Coordinates of N, CA, C and O in Angstrom, one line a residue:
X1 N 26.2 3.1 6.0 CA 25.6 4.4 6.0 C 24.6 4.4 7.1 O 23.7 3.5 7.3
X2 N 24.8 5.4 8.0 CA 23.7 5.8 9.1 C 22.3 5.7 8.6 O 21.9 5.8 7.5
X3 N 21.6 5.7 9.9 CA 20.2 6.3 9.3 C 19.8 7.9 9.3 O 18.8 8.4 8.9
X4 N 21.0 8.3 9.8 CA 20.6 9.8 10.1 C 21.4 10.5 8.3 O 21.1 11.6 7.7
X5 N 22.5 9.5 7.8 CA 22.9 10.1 6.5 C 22.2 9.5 5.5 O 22.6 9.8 4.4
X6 N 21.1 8.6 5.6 CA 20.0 8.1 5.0 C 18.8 8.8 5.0 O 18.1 8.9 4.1
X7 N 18.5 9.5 6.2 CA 17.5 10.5 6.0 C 17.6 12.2 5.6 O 16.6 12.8 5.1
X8 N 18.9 12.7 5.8 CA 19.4 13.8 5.0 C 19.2 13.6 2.9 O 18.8 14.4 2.0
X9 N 19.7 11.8 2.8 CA 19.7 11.9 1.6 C 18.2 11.7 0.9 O 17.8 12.1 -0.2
X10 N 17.6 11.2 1.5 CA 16.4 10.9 1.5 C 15.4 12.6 1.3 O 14.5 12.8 0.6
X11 N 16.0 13.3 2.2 CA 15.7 14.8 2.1 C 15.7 15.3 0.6 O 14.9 15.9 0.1
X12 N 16.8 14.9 0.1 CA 17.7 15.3 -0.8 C 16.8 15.4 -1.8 O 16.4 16.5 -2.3
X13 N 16.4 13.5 -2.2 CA 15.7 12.9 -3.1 C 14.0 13.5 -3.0 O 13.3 13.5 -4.1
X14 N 13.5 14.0 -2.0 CA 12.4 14.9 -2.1 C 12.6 16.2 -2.5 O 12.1 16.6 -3.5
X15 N 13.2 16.7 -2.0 CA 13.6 18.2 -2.6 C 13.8 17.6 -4.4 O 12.6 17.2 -4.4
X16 N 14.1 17.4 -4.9 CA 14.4 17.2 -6.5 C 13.1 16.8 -6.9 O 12.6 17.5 -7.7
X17 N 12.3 15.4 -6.3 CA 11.2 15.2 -6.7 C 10.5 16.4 -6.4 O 10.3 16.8 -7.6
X18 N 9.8 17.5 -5.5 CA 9.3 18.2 -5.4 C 9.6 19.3 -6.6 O 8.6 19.6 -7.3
X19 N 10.9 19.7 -6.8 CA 11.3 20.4 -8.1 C 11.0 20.0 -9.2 O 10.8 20.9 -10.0
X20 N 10.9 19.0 -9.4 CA 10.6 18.4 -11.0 C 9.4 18.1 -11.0 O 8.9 18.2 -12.1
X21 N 8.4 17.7 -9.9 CA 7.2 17.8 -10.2 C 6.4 19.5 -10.2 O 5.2 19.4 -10.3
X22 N 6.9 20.6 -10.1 CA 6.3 22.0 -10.1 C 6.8 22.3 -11.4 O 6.2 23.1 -12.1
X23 N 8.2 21.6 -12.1 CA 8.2 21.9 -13.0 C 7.2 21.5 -14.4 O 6.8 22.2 -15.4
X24 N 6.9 20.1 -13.9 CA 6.2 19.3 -15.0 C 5.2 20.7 -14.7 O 5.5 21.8 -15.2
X25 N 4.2 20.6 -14.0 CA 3.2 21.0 -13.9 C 2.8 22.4 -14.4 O 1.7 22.7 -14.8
X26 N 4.1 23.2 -14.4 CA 4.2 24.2 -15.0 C 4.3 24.0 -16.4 O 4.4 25.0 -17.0
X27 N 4.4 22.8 -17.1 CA 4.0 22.7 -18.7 C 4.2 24.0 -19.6 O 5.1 23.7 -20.4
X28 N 4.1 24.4 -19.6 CA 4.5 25.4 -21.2 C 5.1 26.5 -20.3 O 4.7 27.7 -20.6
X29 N 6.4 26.3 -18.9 CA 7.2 27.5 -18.7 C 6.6 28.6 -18.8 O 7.3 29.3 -19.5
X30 N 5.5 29.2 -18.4 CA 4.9 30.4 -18.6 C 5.7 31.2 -16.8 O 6.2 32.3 -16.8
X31 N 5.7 30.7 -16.2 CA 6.1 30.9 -15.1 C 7.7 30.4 -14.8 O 8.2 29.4 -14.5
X32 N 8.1 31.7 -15.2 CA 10.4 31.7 -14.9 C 10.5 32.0 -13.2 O 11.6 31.7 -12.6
X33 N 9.4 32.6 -12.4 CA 9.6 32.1 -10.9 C 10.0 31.0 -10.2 O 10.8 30.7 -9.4
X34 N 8.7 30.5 -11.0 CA 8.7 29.1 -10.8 C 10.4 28.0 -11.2 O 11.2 27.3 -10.5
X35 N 10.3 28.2 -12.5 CA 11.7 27.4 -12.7 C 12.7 28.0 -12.6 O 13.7 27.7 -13.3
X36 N 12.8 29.2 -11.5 CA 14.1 29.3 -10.7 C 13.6 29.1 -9.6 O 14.2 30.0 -8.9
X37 N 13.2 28.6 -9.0 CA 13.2 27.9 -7.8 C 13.0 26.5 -7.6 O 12.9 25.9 -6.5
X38 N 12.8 26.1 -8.7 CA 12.7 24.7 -8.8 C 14.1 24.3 -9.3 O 14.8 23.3 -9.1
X39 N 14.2 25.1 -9.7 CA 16.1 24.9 -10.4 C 16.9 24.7 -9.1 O 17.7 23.7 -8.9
X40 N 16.7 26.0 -7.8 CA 17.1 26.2 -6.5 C 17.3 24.5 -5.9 O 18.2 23.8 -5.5
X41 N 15.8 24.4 -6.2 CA 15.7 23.2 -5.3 C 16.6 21.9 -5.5 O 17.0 21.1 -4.6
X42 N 16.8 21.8 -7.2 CA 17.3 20.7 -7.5 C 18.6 20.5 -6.9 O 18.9 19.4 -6.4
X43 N 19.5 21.9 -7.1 CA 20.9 22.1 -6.9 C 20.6 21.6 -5.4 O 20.7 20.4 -5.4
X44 N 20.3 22.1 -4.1 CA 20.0 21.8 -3.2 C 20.3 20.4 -2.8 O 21.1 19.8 -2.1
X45 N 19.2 20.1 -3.6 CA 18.7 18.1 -3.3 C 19.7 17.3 -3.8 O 19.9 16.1 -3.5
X46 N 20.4 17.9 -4.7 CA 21.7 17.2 -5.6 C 22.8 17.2 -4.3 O 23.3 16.2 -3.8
X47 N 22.8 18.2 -4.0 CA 23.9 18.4 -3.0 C 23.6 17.4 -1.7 O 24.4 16.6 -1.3
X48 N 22.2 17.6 -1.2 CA 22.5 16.5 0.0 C 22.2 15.5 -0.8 O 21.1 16.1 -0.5
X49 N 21.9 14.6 -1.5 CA 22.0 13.3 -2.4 C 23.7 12.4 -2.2 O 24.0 11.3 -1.8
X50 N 24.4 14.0 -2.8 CA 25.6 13.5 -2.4 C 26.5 13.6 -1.6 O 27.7 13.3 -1.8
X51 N 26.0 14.2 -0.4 CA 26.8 14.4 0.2 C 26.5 13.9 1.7 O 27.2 13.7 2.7
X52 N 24.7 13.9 1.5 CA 24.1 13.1 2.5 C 24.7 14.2 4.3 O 25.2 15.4 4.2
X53 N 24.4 13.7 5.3 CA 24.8 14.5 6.5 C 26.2 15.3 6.6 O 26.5 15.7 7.7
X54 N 26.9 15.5 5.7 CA 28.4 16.1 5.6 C 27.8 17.7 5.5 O 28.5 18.6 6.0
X55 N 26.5 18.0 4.7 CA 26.3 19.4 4.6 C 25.4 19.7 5.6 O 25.2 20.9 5.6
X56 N 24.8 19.0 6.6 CA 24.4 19.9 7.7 C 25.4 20.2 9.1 O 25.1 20.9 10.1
X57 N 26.8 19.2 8.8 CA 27.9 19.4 9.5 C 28.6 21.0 9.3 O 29.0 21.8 10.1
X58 N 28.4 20.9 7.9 CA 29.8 22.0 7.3 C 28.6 23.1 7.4 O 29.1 24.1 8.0
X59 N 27.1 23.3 7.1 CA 26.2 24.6 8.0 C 26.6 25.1 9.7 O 26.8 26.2 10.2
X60 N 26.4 24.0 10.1 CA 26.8 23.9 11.7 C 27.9 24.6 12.3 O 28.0 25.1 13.4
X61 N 28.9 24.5 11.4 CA 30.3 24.8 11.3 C 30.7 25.8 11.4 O 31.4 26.3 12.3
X62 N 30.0 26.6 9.9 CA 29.6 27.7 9.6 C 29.1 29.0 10.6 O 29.5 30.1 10.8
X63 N 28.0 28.1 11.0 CA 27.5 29.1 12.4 C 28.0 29.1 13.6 O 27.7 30.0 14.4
X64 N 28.6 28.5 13.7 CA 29.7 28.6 14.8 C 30.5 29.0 15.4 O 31.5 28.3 15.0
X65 N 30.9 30.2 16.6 CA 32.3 30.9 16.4 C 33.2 30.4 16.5 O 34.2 30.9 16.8
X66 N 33.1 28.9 16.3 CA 34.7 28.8 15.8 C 35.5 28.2 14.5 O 36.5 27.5 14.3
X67 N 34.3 29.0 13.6 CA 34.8 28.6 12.2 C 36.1 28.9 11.2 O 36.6 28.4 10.2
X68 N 36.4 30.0 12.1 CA 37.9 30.0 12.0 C 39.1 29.5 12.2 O 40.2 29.7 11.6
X69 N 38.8 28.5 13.3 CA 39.8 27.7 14.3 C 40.7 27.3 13.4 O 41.8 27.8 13.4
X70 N 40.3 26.1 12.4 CA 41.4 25.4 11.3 C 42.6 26.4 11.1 O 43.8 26.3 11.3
X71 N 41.7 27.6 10.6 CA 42.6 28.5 10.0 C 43.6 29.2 10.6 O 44.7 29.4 10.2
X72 N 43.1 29.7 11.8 CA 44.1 29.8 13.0 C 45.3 29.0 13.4 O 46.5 29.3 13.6
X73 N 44.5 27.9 13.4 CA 46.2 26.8 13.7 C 46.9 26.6 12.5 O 48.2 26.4 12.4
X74 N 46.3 26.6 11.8 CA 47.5 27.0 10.3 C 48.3 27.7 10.1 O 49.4 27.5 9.7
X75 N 47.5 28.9 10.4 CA 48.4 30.2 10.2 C 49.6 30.1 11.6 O 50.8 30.4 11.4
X76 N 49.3 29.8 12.8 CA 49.8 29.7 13.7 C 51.2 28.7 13.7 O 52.3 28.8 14.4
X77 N 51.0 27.8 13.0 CA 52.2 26.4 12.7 C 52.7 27.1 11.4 O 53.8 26.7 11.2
X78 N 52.4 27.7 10.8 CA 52.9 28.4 9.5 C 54.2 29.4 10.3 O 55.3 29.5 10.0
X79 N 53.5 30.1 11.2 CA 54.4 31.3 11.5 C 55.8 30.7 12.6 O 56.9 31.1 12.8
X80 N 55.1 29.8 13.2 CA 56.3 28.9 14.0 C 57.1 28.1 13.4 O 58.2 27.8 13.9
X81 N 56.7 27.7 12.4 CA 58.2 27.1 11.6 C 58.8 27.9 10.5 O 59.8 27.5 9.9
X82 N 58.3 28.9 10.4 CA 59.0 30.0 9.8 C 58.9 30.1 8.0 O 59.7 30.8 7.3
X83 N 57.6 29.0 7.5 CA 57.6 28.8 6.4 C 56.6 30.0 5.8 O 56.5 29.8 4.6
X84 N 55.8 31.1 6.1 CA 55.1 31.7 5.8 C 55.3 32.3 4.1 O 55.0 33.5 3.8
X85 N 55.5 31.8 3.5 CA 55.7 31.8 2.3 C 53.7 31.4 1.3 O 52.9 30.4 1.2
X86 N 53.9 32.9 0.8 CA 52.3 33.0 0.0 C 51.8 31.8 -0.9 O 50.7 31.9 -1.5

């Protein structure tokens, strides 16, 4: 494991501790702001936990005009061998 997919996960594991400690603190749930965004956070921190630098790749990706590409050459080898079947 990199140190750069060690410090994404490492991200991760703060974001969750940050979430569960606003939750504690929030003690008797008087505030549902609060534990939906601490909720936010967890899912978040869960995600890079496990998945570590793979989710700031597939954001990157995302933003990128050529997020289409895969799908292009797919469709494109789809339509050249004549299988285009749904």
């Amino acid at each position: 494991m990199t140190h750069r997919d060690l410090a994404w996960r490492g991200l991760g594991v703060a974001l969750v501790v940050v979430a569960v400690t606003a939750r504690i603190a929030d003690g008797d749930g008087t505030h549902a702001g609060l534990s939906v965004v601490a909720f936010i956070l967890t899912l978040i921190g869960l995600a890079l936990i496990v998945q570590g630098k793979r989710v700031s790749a597939a954001l990157r990706v995302e933003r990128s005009r050529h997020r289409m590409l895969a799908q292009a050459i797919r469709d494109r080898r789809r339509r050249r061998s004549g299988g285009g079947h749904a």
